[in-house]
């Protein structure tokens, strides 16, 4: 946590992946059923909290602008997904134990 803002988490990771897939913050927001304003705020927050930008935007001609995930953004995303996998693996046995309490 930095300045009461969460620098990165599952939602921001999903947003970065959607931006990469669509090439657009607007299209990524639609894909995630999120308002464009909220997606833009999340991108701005990430870009402000990290040493380098995670997403870069560009203006286009007739086709409009777009957005790309930077190499730094990919590194952050890759590290987060790795941490996520480690955490899930660490609690897998606990989840299996909990599932034993479910009705058949």
Short mmCIF file of C-alpha atoms in Angstrom, two decimals:
data_model
loop_
_atom_site.label_atom_id
_atom_site.label_comp_id
_atom_site.label_asym_id
_atom_site.label_seq_id
_atom_site.Cartn_x
_atom_site.Cartn_y
_atom_site.Cartn_z
CA UNK A 1 0.00 0.00 0.00
CA UNK A 2 1.33 3.43 -0.91
CA UNK A 3 -0.31 6.65 0.26
CA UNK A 4 -3.50 4.72 1.03
CA UNK A 5 -3.67 3.61 -2.62
CA UNK A 6 -3.25 0.00 -3.61
CA UNK A 7 -0.48 0.12 -6.18
CA UNK A 8 -1.45 -3.16 -7.83
CA UNK A 9 -3.92 -5.98 -7.37
CA UNK A 10 -6.09 -8.43 -9.32
CA UNK A 11 -8.35 -5.77 -10.82
CA UNK A 12 -5.47 -3.67 -12.08
CA UNK A 13 -3.77 -6.78 -13.44
CA UNK A 14 -6.96 -7.67 -15.33
CA UNK A 15 -7.17 -4.10 -16.65
CA UNK A 16 -3.59 -4.22 -17.95
CA UNK A 17 -4.34 -7.52 -19.70
CA UNK A 18 -7.50 -6.04 -21.24
CA UNK A 19 -5.60 -2.96 -22.43
CA UNK A 20 -2.99 -5.19 -24.03
CA UNK A 21 -5.67 -7.32 -25.70
CA UNK A 22 -7.69 -4.38 -27.04
CA UNK A 23 -5.09 -1.63 -27.51
CA UNK A 24 -7.48 0.80 -25.87
CA UNK A 25 -8.44 1.93 -22.37
CA UNK A 26 -11.99 2.50 -23.58
CA UNK A 27 -12.32 -0.97 -25.09
CA UNK A 28 -10.65 -2.54 -22.06
CA UNK A 29 -13.18 -0.80 -19.80
CA UNK A 30 -16.07 -2.12 -21.91
CA UNK A 31 -14.61 -5.63 -21.85
CA UNK A 32 -14.48 -5.46 -18.05
CA UNK A 33 -17.91 -3.82 -17.63
CA UNK A 34 -16.20 -0.81 -16.10
CA UNK A 35 -16.73 2.86 -16.83
CA UNK A 36 -14.11 4.54 -18.99
CA UNK A 37 -13.60 7.11 -16.24
CA UNK A 38 -12.82 4.40 -13.67
CA UNK A 39 -10.43 2.61 -16.01
CA UNK A 40 -8.65 5.90 -16.75
CA UNK A 41 -8.38 6.65 -13.01
CA UNK A 42 -6.85 3.24 -12.36
CA UNK A 43 -4.32 3.71 -15.16
CA UNK A 44 -3.41 7.17 -13.85
CA UNK A 45 -3.00 5.80 -10.32
CA UNK A 46 -0.69 3.02 -11.49
CA UNK A 47 1.35 5.40 -13.60
CA UNK A 48 1.72 7.86 -10.71
CA UNK A 49 2.64 5.29 -8.05
CA UNK A 50 5.35 3.46 -9.99
CA UNK A 51 8.80 4.67 -11.02
CA UNK A 52 7.84 4.29 -14.70
CA UNK A 53 4.57 4.28 -16.60
CA UNK A 54 2.76 0.96 -16.89
CA UNK A 55 0.50 2.21 -19.69
CA UNK A 56 1.22 4.75 -22.41
CA UNK A 57 -1.49 6.40 -24.47
CA UNK A 58 -1.22 7.93 -27.90
CA UNK A 59 -3.40 10.07 -30.07
CA UNK A 60 -4.27 8.82 -33.50
CA UNK A 61 -5.69 10.21 -36.68
CA UNK A 62 -9.02 9.10 -38.07
CA UNK A 63 -8.90 5.82 -36.18
CA UNK A 64 -8.46 7.58 -32.86
CA UNK A 65 -5.86 6.93 -30.22
CA UNK A 66 -4.94 3.93 -28.23
CA UNK A 67 -2.96 2.58 -25.34
CA UNK A 68 -0.16 0.11 -24.83
CA UNK A 69 1.21 -1.69 -21.81
CA UNK A 70 4.87 -0.76 -21.47
CA UNK A 71 7.70 -3.22 -20.95
CA UNK A 72 7.79 -2.05 -17.32
CA UNK A 73 4.04 -2.69 -17.09
CA UNK A 74 4.55 -6.23 -18.39
CA UNK A 75 7.25 -6.80 -15.78
CA UNK A 76 4.92 -5.66 -12.98
CA UNK A 77 2.09 -7.80 -14.37
CA UNK A 78 4.32 -10.85 -14.69
CA UNK A 79 5.61 -10.45 -11.12
CA UNK A 80 2.08 -10.03 -9.76
CA UNK A 81 0.75 -13.12 -11.57
CA UNK A 82 3.74 -15.11 -10.27
CA UNK A 83 3.01 -13.98 -6.70
CA UNK A 84 -0.65 -14.83 -7.20
CA UNK A 85 0.22 -18.38 -8.31
CA UNK A 86 2.54 -18.86 -5.33
CA UNK A 87 -0.16 -17.69 -2.91
CA UNK A 88 -2.77 -20.00 -4.43
CA UNK A 89 -0.40 -22.96 -4.33
CA UNK A 90 0.38 -22.24 -0.68
CA UNK A 91 -3.28 -22.44 0.35
CA UNK A 92 -4.41 -25.22 -1.98
CA UNK A 93 -4.44 -27.84 0.80
CA UNK A 94 -6.51 -25.51 2.99
CA UNK A 95 -9.09 -25.12 0.24
CA UNK A 96 -9.25 -28.89 -0.17
CA UNK A 97 -9.82 -29.27 3.56
CA UNK A 98 -12.62 -26.69 3.48
CA UNK A 99 -14.28 -28.43 0.56
CA UNK A 100 -14.50 -31.55 2.75
CA UNK A 101 -17.12 -29.73 4.83
CA UNK A 102 -19.46 -29.22 1.89
CA UNK A 103 -22.60 -31.26 1.54
CA UNK A 104 -22.28 -34.19 -0.88
#
